[in-house]
Amino acid sequence: MPPSVLGTSSRTLGNGGKVGAGVLDPRQLYTSLPGAFRKLNPFTLWRNPVMLVVEIGAAFSTVLAIEDPSVFAWAIVLWLWLTVLFANLAEAVAEGRGKAQAATLRAAKRGTTARRLTEWEPGHEKVSFETVSAADLARGDLVIVEAGQIIPGDGDVVEGIASVDESAITGESAPVIRESGGDRSAVTGGTKVLSDRIIVRITQKPGESFVDRMIALVEGASRQKTPNEVALNILLAALTIVFLIATVTMQPMAIYARNTNPGIPDSLALTADGVSGIVLVSLLICLIPTTIGALLSAIGIAGMDRLVQRNVLAMSGRAVEAAGDVSTLLLDKTGTITLGNRQAAEFVPVAGVEEMELALAAQLSSLADETPEGRSIVVFAKQAHGLRERAPGELAHASWVPFTAQTRMSGVDIDGREVRKGAATAVMKWVRDHGGHPTEDVGHLVDGISGSGGTPLVVGEVADGTARVLGVIHLKDVVKQGMRERFDHMRRMGIRTVMITGDNPLTARAIADEAGVDDYLAEATPEDKLALIRQEQQGGRLVAMTGDGTNDAPALAQADVGVAMNTGTSAAKEAGNMVDLDSNPTKLIEIVQIGKQLLITRGALTTFSIANDIAKYFAIIPAIFAVVYPGLDVLNVMRLASPQSAILSAVIFNAIIIVALIPLAMRGVRYKPSSASALLSRNLYVYGLGGVIAPFIGIKLIDLLVRTLPGMS
Amino acid sequence: MSATTAGVLFIASLIIALALSHRPLGDYMYRVYTGTRHSLVERGVYRLIGVHPGAEQRWAVYARSLLAFSVVSVLALYGLQRLQDRLFLGLGLPPVPDHVAWNTAVSFVTNTNWQAYAGESTMGYLVQMAGLAVQNFVSAAVGMAVAMALVRGFARNRTELLGNFWVDLVRGTLRILLPIAFVAALVLVAGGIVQNFAAPHEVTTLTGGTQLIPGGPVAGQEAIKELGTNGGGFYNVNSAHPFENATGWTNWLEVFLLLVIPFALPRTFGRMVGQLRQGRAILAVMAVIALASVVLTNVFELAGEATVPQAVGAAMEGKEVRFGVPGSATFAAPTTLTSTGAVNSAHDSFTPLGGMMTLFNMMLGEVAPGGTGSGLYGMLILAVITVFVAGLMVGRTPEYLGKKIGAREIKLASLYFLVTPALVLSGTALAMGSPEQRAAMLNSGPHGFSEVLYAFTSVSNNNGSAFGGLTAGTPWYDVALGLCMVLGRFLPIVFVLALAGSLARQAPVPASAGTLPTHRAQFVGMVVGVTIILVALTFLPALALGPLAEGLS
């Protein structure tokens, strides 16, 4: 794992599980303006029925204002157009954030040529190739890439090993190793080979490379409405129809009301012909859910974008949405829950041996041991017992005994003393072979450590002709800091965490207990994983998992949210619906939170949008009808200056609330993992109650400004 | 006893009675609709109509059966009215005019019971008993059948089948409505409601004039009129007539009867979905809205904003002295909160804001507690919409009772919600836009407008009560209001059944700590809020030009 990734995870662990916010640069509003104007085209706007209605209303008002011009009419017309424009701006800003990234990616792709092999047999040094454009490569073609060249397309390394700079995609500057066979054979088009030479079999279709997909995703070009977005759009359309009916049918009622009171002079809003067209349109636009209608697609794009900022690519918005619904998380133990390698945690001497003596022997036997376990022993000896680390070269007479699969131990022979550490059975046999008699004590210690989920390494020595066991090193999986807290959060959110491990059940259980996961799957095979996912899904649960190997592919495909590691095989990347460019399995938890945040933002702004209507009625209804029925003036609770200023203020509020909420739509509402009830209460207060109150204040403030305009009283 | 005390006692005793009855009745209805055995009589009926009672139906088949049954019912009722002079027990009355007959036929089949005629002087006993009373039973049973189909949609998983319409219809009629109506009728007779086949009596009045006093099989019809939330009176003045509603306690009993099934159905729902608390939450939503409405109506009426009402202590115009203000207000609110539409006072004469409450009750879609069956399914639709809007705020795609509310579900729920506002508002707008139809109004100004608005609100929501004042017996109104009744009844039913089908097909999503809890006070408050806000937003312009303009002046 590259160090920067560790940095990422510790950063996100530090803030109590809160999803961090993306920032909105005010300049983006300005640079997105041309895009916003382009989106005024009704043929593209029809995808957003609410805003299409606004545009039609704006166009209609323009005609009316031309026929019968007044300051009021033109002010309304201006703000209606601004309403549409602001909605387009929201979408353009959201899309704009991906554009920069797309440009970098395009640059990596541009003008790449490929050296396609014309004949090749595995193992032969001599190859013949032709130079073609990268765009002409077909699936199954073999290409040769040497140091300094760009890999022309996605594929698997079939021969050779090379270090590859993948920073164009991951932003990670440290090179990675790609080699044929195994789980690190996948290479991505657009990345650069730094050393050596590899032969790559292309696995993509032309124009469908990973980079192509990334470009499409970050630009939002391939964005399709997600199921929930479709459903919400239906509800918004229904509300629009309801309010359309309410405003249109108001006309004959208004004419009647006006004409039964013939003595009343015509007002700007109401004449003998009924409510003026401009005012009717204003009322309609104020009532239909423009706020959420304007921001809906921006929320979706921004959600994907928040993932991109965390170096996760979601292949579809559907997957992001599913992430919010996930109720079971399958987490690989290694790398996700634990730090990846077992580490020495304790030296347990047998009776009659000092702990320091054991520590010394353990350290000595591990000085040349380059395995993570061996290194951890040296580190632990230094930390816990103050033993200075010595380079193997310092000990001139030492003869190092490396670990082999046959002996299952390693150690050192120095100055007639032999020290060994290794698997319990192997070391004890070695001691017996040298005439020693390990006491029963050793067996108890070993069993005790195994029983607690740790791994025992026995340390033995032969000194002065006597062989004996000194003690046992307790190696254990170290659970990452803060994991228990995170799993508690998950539980509160109703998400079950299941740890997947190849360990035996005893070890698995001990780690599961320590980490605080809800369940574990020990000695897990890929088939077991698949079966577990199916079983959870049978019960109606949505499952998320991470994976990197080819044998993970079926499970990744089956899971509702399958996050493939970028270091993984092409098969795994194909099967999953998200790719984590940092290859950090812990990110699954963040992905779930981002999914939830996306849904909450959508719900919160919908609620806010509907709640806003109450105040607008209080502004507009008395403005139109108080002339006829003075009693209705009591509804003018905001005491707005005049009918014109009331209507105009409502329309202006309706427009600028869109711009005001763009930052919120971009970064998502504040989200802290907690129970559904608590989340709901908070959001109801902020966006429900707030949605009722805010426009009363906002419209009043705008009115204080607007009333100073000419023609407003 | 002051009017206020009387009102409080009236309401409190009703609440106690409903609290006591909703459990046993709800449990009983659960057994009726989930039982597998058929009685001898039922088996006879099934054989007669050629139905295999064990065969369950998909939603489309269920809907087709329901529509076929309703079409036949309309035709039969129309025929009965048109031919009443040639059949027996016609009391020598002429055939009912065609537009009135059409209006009445759809009115009773749709459980609206809007009456474009004066009962005692238009319909003979045969039409009243074999036509109208029969529809009083079966139209109520149809409503309950639809509610049960929707509940099965929530309760069942991975199936297309929603039950058998004919079985639900027969059981609802024979096992629930008939027995309760029978007992209630006997009690009403004891209270002084008439039940005879006598020809009208001619009596000499105190002033020396003569008057015809009709009798009739009233008590039987009265019981089901309330129990089935029908509301079509035997007499023109409905429950204000002493032969329909004799005393204070029969008045209480009638209010109880019209509320008893709608308030018990949430319990049935809770049992069927296997979570009593879900039923309690729905019941709580209904109860909160109903209580608020009843109290407000009483307050507006007792306060009496005009000069005369204030002089006498309350608004007594248009109210029966036998019932007083609370007895009338507490009748008017429930009759509009349910789809009953029976009246014991003239809503036209209520204070403007009191009258607005009756309008608003109906505009809510009659969901608190609503008609027999239709109240429950209407409320469940609102719960679905609430879950959809607010459910997102817990960070999951919305689900209710373990069923995902996706595009198809919200489409059907939205369509359901769209029907009534569209009918009410466009109907009213059409009438107000035409000088000819405006002429039917008794009053002018906002009050006259309220009369028209009330008529269209009442029929589109299948309530059937009339504000009064409007001369709605013209061919135009008969046809227009009839269309509103048909569309206002059957379009929503089809959408509900389609929704039920789509819910039943789903696999359930298990509840977890991350699921929106739909049984807590929080959710109850949300449904109440969404219901009131959505309705207020839709109808505020209309209300502002009618009762609000009048009441705030």
PDB file of C-alpha atoms in Angstrom, chain B residues 224-416:
ATOM      1  CA  ILE B 224     -76.441   1.117   6.548  1.00  0.00           C
ATOM      2  CA  LYS B 225     -76.522   4.712   5.377  1.00  0.00           C
ATOM      3  CA  GLU B 226     -74.231   5.586   8.265  1.00  0.00           C
ATOM      4  CA  LEU B 227     -72.397   2.300   8.697  1.00  0.00           C
ATOM      5  CA  GLY B 228     -71.412   2.091   5.053  1.00  0.00           C
ATOM      6  CA  THR B 229     -70.497   5.806   4.976  1.00  0.00           C
ATOM      7  CA  ASN B 230     -73.144   6.257   2.291  1.00  0.00           C
ATOM      8  CA  GLY B 231     -75.207   9.161   3.468  1.00  0.00           C
ATOM      9  CA  GLY B 232     -78.131   9.013   1.065  1.00  0.00           C
ATOM     10  CA  GLY B 233     -81.161   9.901   3.141  1.00  0.00           C
ATOM     11  CA  PHE B 234     -84.548   8.309   2.806  1.00  0.00           C
ATOM     12  CA  TYR B 235     -85.997  11.751   3.133  1.00  0.00           C
ATOM     13  CA  ASN B 236     -84.847  14.900   1.474  1.00  0.00           C
ATOM     14  CA  VAL B 237     -83.647  16.514   4.665  1.00  0.00           C
ATOM     15  CA  ASN B 238     -81.640  13.450   5.527  1.00  0.00           C
ATOM     16  CA  SER B 239     -80.664  12.972   9.167  1.00  0.00           C
ATOM     17  CA  ALA B 240     -82.350  16.179  10.162  1.00  0.00           C
ATOM     18  CA  HIS B 241     -85.701  14.456   9.650  1.00  0.00           C
ATOM     19  CA  PRO B 242     -87.175  13.144  12.906  1.00  0.00           C
ATOM     20  CA  PHE B 243     -88.051   9.829  11.222  1.00  0.00           C
ATOM     21  CA  GLU B 244     -84.389   9.369  10.287  1.00  0.00           C
ATOM     22  CA  ASN B 245     -82.848  10.802  13.388  1.00  0.00           C
ATOM     23  CA  ALA B 246     -85.224  11.163  16.243  1.00  0.00           C
ATOM     24  CA  THR B 247     -83.350  12.236  19.335  1.00  0.00           C
ATOM     25  CA  GLY B 248     -80.026  13.313  20.713  1.00  0.00           C
ATOM     26  CA  TRP B 249     -78.915   9.764  21.338  1.00  0.00           C
ATOM     27  CA  THR B 250     -79.893   8.460  17.894  1.00  0.00           C
ATOM     28  CA  ASN B 251     -77.847  11.370  16.609  1.00  0.00           C
ATOM     29  CA  TRP B 252     -74.899  10.159  18.677  1.00  0.00           C
ATOM     30  CA  LEU B 253     -75.445   6.611  17.459  1.00  0.00           C
ATOM     31  CA  GLU B 254     -75.477   7.710  13.828  1.00  0.00           C
ATOM     32  CA  VAL B 255     -72.198   9.562  14.213  1.00  0.00           C
ATOM     33  CA  PHE B 256     -70.747   6.523  15.933  1.00  0.00           C
ATOM     34  CA  LEU B 257     -71.946   4.224  13.159  1.00  0.00           C
ATOM     35  CA  LEU B 258     -70.393   6.275  10.408  1.00  0.00           C
ATOM     36  CA  LEU B 259     -67.049   6.300  12.167  1.00  0.00           C
ATOM     37  CA  VAL B 260     -66.914   2.791  13.537  1.00  0.00           C
ATOM     38  CA  ILE B 261     -65.670   0.806  10.519  1.00  0.00           C
ATOM     39  CA  PRO B 262     -63.218   3.404   9.160  1.00  0.00           C
ATOM     40  CA  PHE B 263     -61.602   3.717  12.583  1.00  0.00           C
ATOM     41  CA  ALA B 264     -61.411  -0.067  13.009  1.00  0.00           C
ATOM     42  CA  LEU B 265     -59.813  -0.760   9.624  1.00  0.00           C
ATOM     43  CA  PRO B 266     -56.310   0.406  10.660  1.00  0.00           C
ATOM     44  CA  ARG B 267     -56.370  -2.350  13.245  1.00  0.00           C
ATOM     45  CA  THR B 268     -57.276  -4.848  10.520  1.00  0.00           C
ATOM     46  CA  PHE B 269     -54.433  -3.423   8.453  1.00  0.00           C
ATOM     47  CA  GLY B 270     -51.994  -3.779  11.359  1.00  0.00           C
ATOM     48  CA  ARG B 271     -52.971  -7.395  11.862  1.00  0.00           C
ATOM     49  CA  MET B 272     -52.715  -8.223   8.192  1.00  0.00           C
ATOM     50  CA  VAL B 273     -49.222  -6.792   7.824  1.00  0.00           C
ATOM     51  CA  GLY B 274     -48.277  -8.479  11.077  1.00  0.00           C
ATOM     52  CA  GLN B 275     -47.315  -5.271  12.857  1.00  0.00           C
ATOM     53  CA  LEU B 276     -50.041  -3.877  15.055  1.00  0.00           C
ATOM     54  CA  ARG B 277     -47.999  -0.746  15.684  1.00  0.00           C
ATOM     55  CA  GLN B 278     -48.161   0.184  11.988  1.00  0.00           C
ATOM     56  CA  GLY B 279     -51.938   0.064  12.269  1.00  0.00           C
ATOM     57  CA  ARG B 280     -51.804   2.177  15.383  1.00  0.00           C
ATOM     58  CA  ALA B 281     -49.712   4.809  13.590  1.00  0.00           C
ATOM     59  CA  ILE B 282     -52.241   5.068  10.763  1.00  0.00           C
ATOM     60  CA  LEU B 283     -55.036   5.211  13.326  1.00  0.00           C
ATOM     61  CA  ALA B 284     -53.205   7.991  15.126  1.00  0.00           C
ATOM     62  CA  VAL B 285     -52.881  10.050  11.940  1.00  0.00           C
ATOM     63  CA  MET B 286     -56.594   9.679  11.306  1.00  0.00           C
ATOM     64  CA  ALA B 287     -57.484  10.445  14.920  1.00  0.00           C
ATOM     65  CA  VAL B 288     -55.301  13.552  15.144  1.00  0.00           C
ATOM     66  CA  ILE B 289     -56.759  15.092  12.003  1.00  0.00           C
ATOM     67  CA  ALA B 290     -60.315  14.069  12.889  1.00  0.00           C
ATOM     68  CA  LEU B 291     -60.138  15.419  16.403  1.00  0.00           C
ATOM     69  CA  ALA B 292     -58.616  18.698  15.264  1.00  0.00           C
ATOM     70  CA  SER B 293     -61.305  19.073  12.639  1.00  0.00           C
ATOM     71  CA  VAL B 294     -64.179  18.254  14.985  1.00  0.00           C
ATOM     72  CA  VAL B 295     -62.898  20.612  17.633  1.00  0.00           C
ATOM     73  CA  LEU B 296     -62.312  23.448  15.165  1.00  0.00           C
ATOM     74  CA  THR B 297     -65.744  23.041  13.606  1.00  0.00           C
ATOM     75  CA  ASN B 298     -67.312  23.187  17.071  1.00  0.00           C
ATOM     76  CA  VAL B 299     -65.244  26.209  17.999  1.00  0.00           C
ATOM     77  CA  PHE B 300     -66.166  28.102  14.830  1.00  0.00           C
ATOM     78  CA  GLU B 301     -69.834  27.282  15.247  1.00  0.00           C
ATOM     79  CA  LEU B 302     -70.000  28.030  18.952  1.00  0.00           C
ATOM     80  CA  ALA B 303     -68.115  31.284  18.508  1.00  0.00           C
ATOM     81  CA  GLY B 304     -70.539  32.315  15.800  1.00  0.00           C
ATOM     82  CA  GLU B 305     -68.928  35.269  14.093  1.00  0.00           C
ATOM     83  CA  ALA B 306     -72.034  37.077  12.913  1.00  0.00           C
ATOM     84  CA  THR B 307     -74.267  39.440  14.893  1.00  0.00           C
ATOM     85  CA  VAL B 308     -77.258  37.185  15.354  1.00  0.00           C
ATOM     86  CA  PRO B 309     -75.282  34.102  16.412  1.00  0.00           C
ATOM     87  CA  GLN B 310     -73.477  36.188  18.969  1.00  0.00           C
ATOM     88  CA  ALA B 311     -76.763  37.445  20.361  1.00  0.00           C
ATOM     89  CA  VAL B 312     -78.047  33.908  20.913  1.00  0.00           C
ATOM     90  CA  GLY B 313     -74.695  32.439  21.928  1.00  0.00           C
ATOM     91  CA  ALA B 314     -73.966  30.381  18.835  1.00  0.00           C
ATOM     92  CA  ALA B 315     -74.881  29.902  15.210  1.00  0.00           C
ATOM     93  CA  MET B 316     -78.244  28.128  15.308  1.00  0.00           C
ATOM     94  CA  GLU B 317     -79.428  28.953  11.791  1.00  0.00           C
ATOM     95  CA  GLY B 318     -79.933  25.778   9.794  1.00  0.00           C
ATOM     96  CA  LYS B 319     -79.481  23.547  12.811  1.00  0.00           C
ATOM     97  CA  GLU B 320     -82.041  21.288  14.469  1.00  0.00           C
ATOM     98  CA  VAL B 321     -83.047  22.394  17.953  1.00  0.00           C
ATOM     99  CA  ARG B 322     -83.061  18.701  18.931  1.00  0.00           C
ATOM    100  CA  PHE B 323     -79.304  18.443  18.325  1.00  0.00           C
ATOM    101  CA  GLY B 324     -78.095  21.915  19.114  1.00  0.00           C
ATOM    102  CA  VAL B 325     -74.804  23.381  17.900  1.00  0.00           C
ATOM    103  CA  PRO B 326     -72.390  20.696  19.134  1.00  0.00           C
ATOM    104  CA  GLY B 327     -74.705  17.884  18.010  1.00  0.00           C
ATOM    105  CA  SER B 328     -74.745  19.439  14.563  1.00  0.00           C
ATOM    106  CA  ALA B 329     -71.085  20.409  14.329  1.00  0.00           C
ATOM    107  CA  THR B 330     -69.962  17.034  15.594  1.00  0.00           C
ATOM    108  CA  PHE B 331     -72.177  15.451  12.951  1.00  0.00           C
ATOM    109  CA  ALA B 332     -71.012  17.754  10.163  1.00  0.00           C
ATOM    110  CA  ALA B 333     -67.297  17.165  10.701  1.00  0.00           C
ATOM    111  CA  PRO B 334     -67.394  13.344  10.793  1.00  0.00           C
ATOM    112  CA  THR B 335     -69.797  13.131   7.896  1.00  0.00           C
ATOM    113  CA  THR B 336     -67.329  15.050   5.732  1.00  0.00           C
ATOM    114  CA  LEU B 337     -64.243  13.450   7.236  1.00  0.00           C
ATOM    115  CA  THR B 338     -65.701  10.127   6.179  1.00  0.00           C
ATOM    116  CA  SER B 339     -67.291   9.755   2.791  1.00  0.00           C
ATOM    117  CA  THR B 340     -70.726   9.650   4.368  1.00  0.00           C
ATOM    118  CA  GLY B 341     -72.327  12.910   3.433  1.00  0.00           C
ATOM    119  CA  ALA B 342     -75.401  12.447   5.570  1.00  0.00           C
ATOM    120  CA  VAL B 343     -76.372  15.732   7.145  1.00  0.00           C
ATOM    121  CA  ASN B 344     -78.393  16.722  10.167  1.00  0.00           C
ATOM    122  CA  SER B 345     -78.019  20.432   9.567  1.00  0.00           C
ATOM    123  CA  ALA B 346     -77.577  22.773   6.636  1.00  0.00           C
ATOM    124  CA  HIS B 347     -73.864  23.229   6.038  1.00  0.00           C
ATOM    125  CA  ASP B 348     -74.779  26.243   3.920  1.00  0.00           C
ATOM    126  CA  SER B 349     -75.842  28.010   7.090  1.00  0.00           C
ATOM    127  CA  PHE B 350     -72.696  27.259   9.049  1.00  0.00           C
ATOM    128  CA  THR B 351     -70.367  30.103   9.866  1.00  0.00           C
ATOM    129  CA  PRO B 352     -68.018  30.676   6.928  1.00  0.00           C
ATOM    130  CA  LEU B 353     -65.089  29.086   8.704  1.00  0.00           C
ATOM    131  CA  GLY B 354     -67.178  26.230  10.087  1.00  0.00           C
ATOM    132  CA  GLY B 355     -68.422  25.603   6.575  1.00  0.00           C
ATOM    133  CA  MET B 356     -64.842  25.752   5.356  1.00  0.00           C
ATOM    134  CA  MET B 357     -63.934  22.961   7.762  1.00  0.00           C
ATOM    135  CA  THR B 358     -66.484  20.666   6.140  1.00  0.00           C
ATOM    136  CA  LEU B 359     -65.018  21.580   2.747  1.00  0.00           C
ATOM    137  CA  PHE B 360     -61.472  21.094   3.929  1.00  0.00           C
ATOM    138  CA  ASN B 361     -62.337  17.715   5.453  1.00  0.00           C
ATOM    139  CA  MET B 362     -63.417  16.479   2.062  1.00  0.00           C
ATOM    140  CA  MET B 363     -60.481  18.081   0.302  1.00  0.00           C
ATOM    141  CA  LEU B 364     -58.195  16.039   2.518  1.00  0.00           C
ATOM    142  CA  GLY B 365     -59.374  13.197   0.338  1.00  0.00           C
ATOM    143  CA  GLU B 366     -61.554  11.856   3.121  1.00  0.00           C
ATOM    144  CA  VAL B 367     -58.840   9.994   4.870  1.00  0.00           C
ATOM    145  CA  ALA B 368     -59.448  10.812   8.517  1.00  0.00           C
ATOM    146  CA  PRO B 369     -60.867   8.246   8.921  1.00  0.00           C
ATOM    147  CA  GLY B 370     -62.507   8.326   5.491  1.00  0.00           C
ATOM    148  CA  GLY B 371     -65.062   6.050   3.917  1.00  0.00           C
ATOM    149  CA  THR B 372     -65.361   2.345   4.550  1.00  0.00           C
ATOM    150  CA  GLY B 373     -62.192   1.095   2.959  1.00  0.00           C
ATOM    151  CA  SER B 374     -61.581   4.193   0.883  1.00  0.00           C
ATOM    152  CA  GLY B 375     -60.357   6.012   3.979  1.00  0.00           C
ATOM    153  CA  LEU B 376     -57.740   3.396   4.666  1.00  0.00           C
ATOM    154  CA  TYR B 377     -56.459   3.161   1.134  1.00  0.00           C
ATOM    155  CA  GLY B 378     -56.433   6.939   0.771  1.00  0.00           C
ATOM    156  CA  MET B 379     -54.446   7.274   3.964  1.00  0.00           C
ATOM    157  CA  LEU B 380     -52.004   4.571   2.910  1.00  0.00           C
ATOM    158  CA  ILE B 381     -51.410   6.454  -0.343  1.00  0.00           C
ATOM    159  CA  LEU B 382     -50.592   9.562   1.675  1.00  0.00           C
ATOM    160  CA  ALA B 383     -48.294   7.492   3.866  1.00  0.00           C
ATOM    161  CA  VAL B 384     -46.543   6.294   0.706  1.00  0.00           C
ATOM    162  CA  ILE B 385     -46.087   9.882  -0.521  1.00  0.00           C
ATOM    163  CA  THR B 386     -44.824  10.945   2.903  1.00  0.00           C
ATOM    164  CA  VAL B 387     -42.378   8.070   3.010  1.00  0.00           C
ATOM    165  CA  PHE B 388     -41.169   9.029  -0.416  1.00  0.00           C
ATOM    166  CA  VAL B 389     -40.478  12.660   0.371  1.00  0.00           C
ATOM    167  CA  ALA B 390     -39.261  12.333   3.936  1.00  0.00           C
ATOM    168  CA  GLY B 391     -37.872   8.832   3.691  1.00  0.00           C
ATOM    169  CA  LEU B 392     -35.013  10.059   1.553  1.00  0.00           C
ATOM    170  CA  MET B 393     -33.888  12.180   4.471  1.00  0.00           C
ATOM    171  CA  VAL B 394     -32.718   9.089   6.348  1.00  0.00           C
ATOM    172  CA  GLY B 395     -30.315   8.293   3.527  1.00  0.00           C
ATOM    173  CA  ARG B 396     -32.035   5.345   1.954  1.00  0.00           C
ATOM    174  CA  THR B 397     -34.266   5.020  -1.044  1.00  0.00           C
ATOM    175  CA  PRO B 398     -37.783   5.142   0.365  1.00  0.00           C
ATOM    176  CA  GLU B 399     -39.523   2.049   1.655  1.00  0.00           C
ATOM    177  CA  TYR B 400     -42.770   1.493   3.531  1.00  0.00           C
ATOM    178  CA  LEU B 401     -43.549  -1.711   5.385  1.00  0.00           C
ATOM    179  CA  GLY B 402     -40.571  -3.355   3.741  1.00  0.00           C
ATOM    180  CA  LYS B 403     -41.655  -2.420   0.225  1.00  0.00           C
ATOM    181  CA  LYS B 404     -39.564  -0.121  -1.944  1.00  0.00           C
ATOM    182  CA  ILE B 405     -41.363   2.953  -3.176  1.00  0.00           C
ATOM    183  CA  GLY B 406     -39.845   3.217  -6.623  1.00  0.00           C
ATOM    184  CA  ALA B 407     -40.835   4.919  -9.847  1.00  0.00           C
ATOM    185  CA  ARG B 408     -43.869   2.754 -10.525  1.00  0.00           C
ATOM    186  CA  GLU B 409     -45.193   3.035  -7.001  1.00  0.00           C
ATOM    187  CA  ILE B 410     -44.797   6.795  -6.815  1.00  0.00           C
ATOM    188  CA  LYS B 411     -46.318   7.171 -10.256  1.00  0.00           C
ATOM    189  CA  LEU B 412     -49.465   5.361  -9.154  1.00  0.00           C
ATOM    190  CA  ALA B 413     -49.611   7.203  -5.851  1.00  0.00           C
ATOM    191  CA  SER B 414     -49.189  10.542  -7.653  1.00  0.00           C
ATOM    192  CA  LEU B 415     -51.905   9.700 -10.144  1.00  0.00           C
ATOM    193  CA  TYR B 416     -54.172   8.792  -7.262  1.00  0.00           C
TER     194      TYR B 416
END
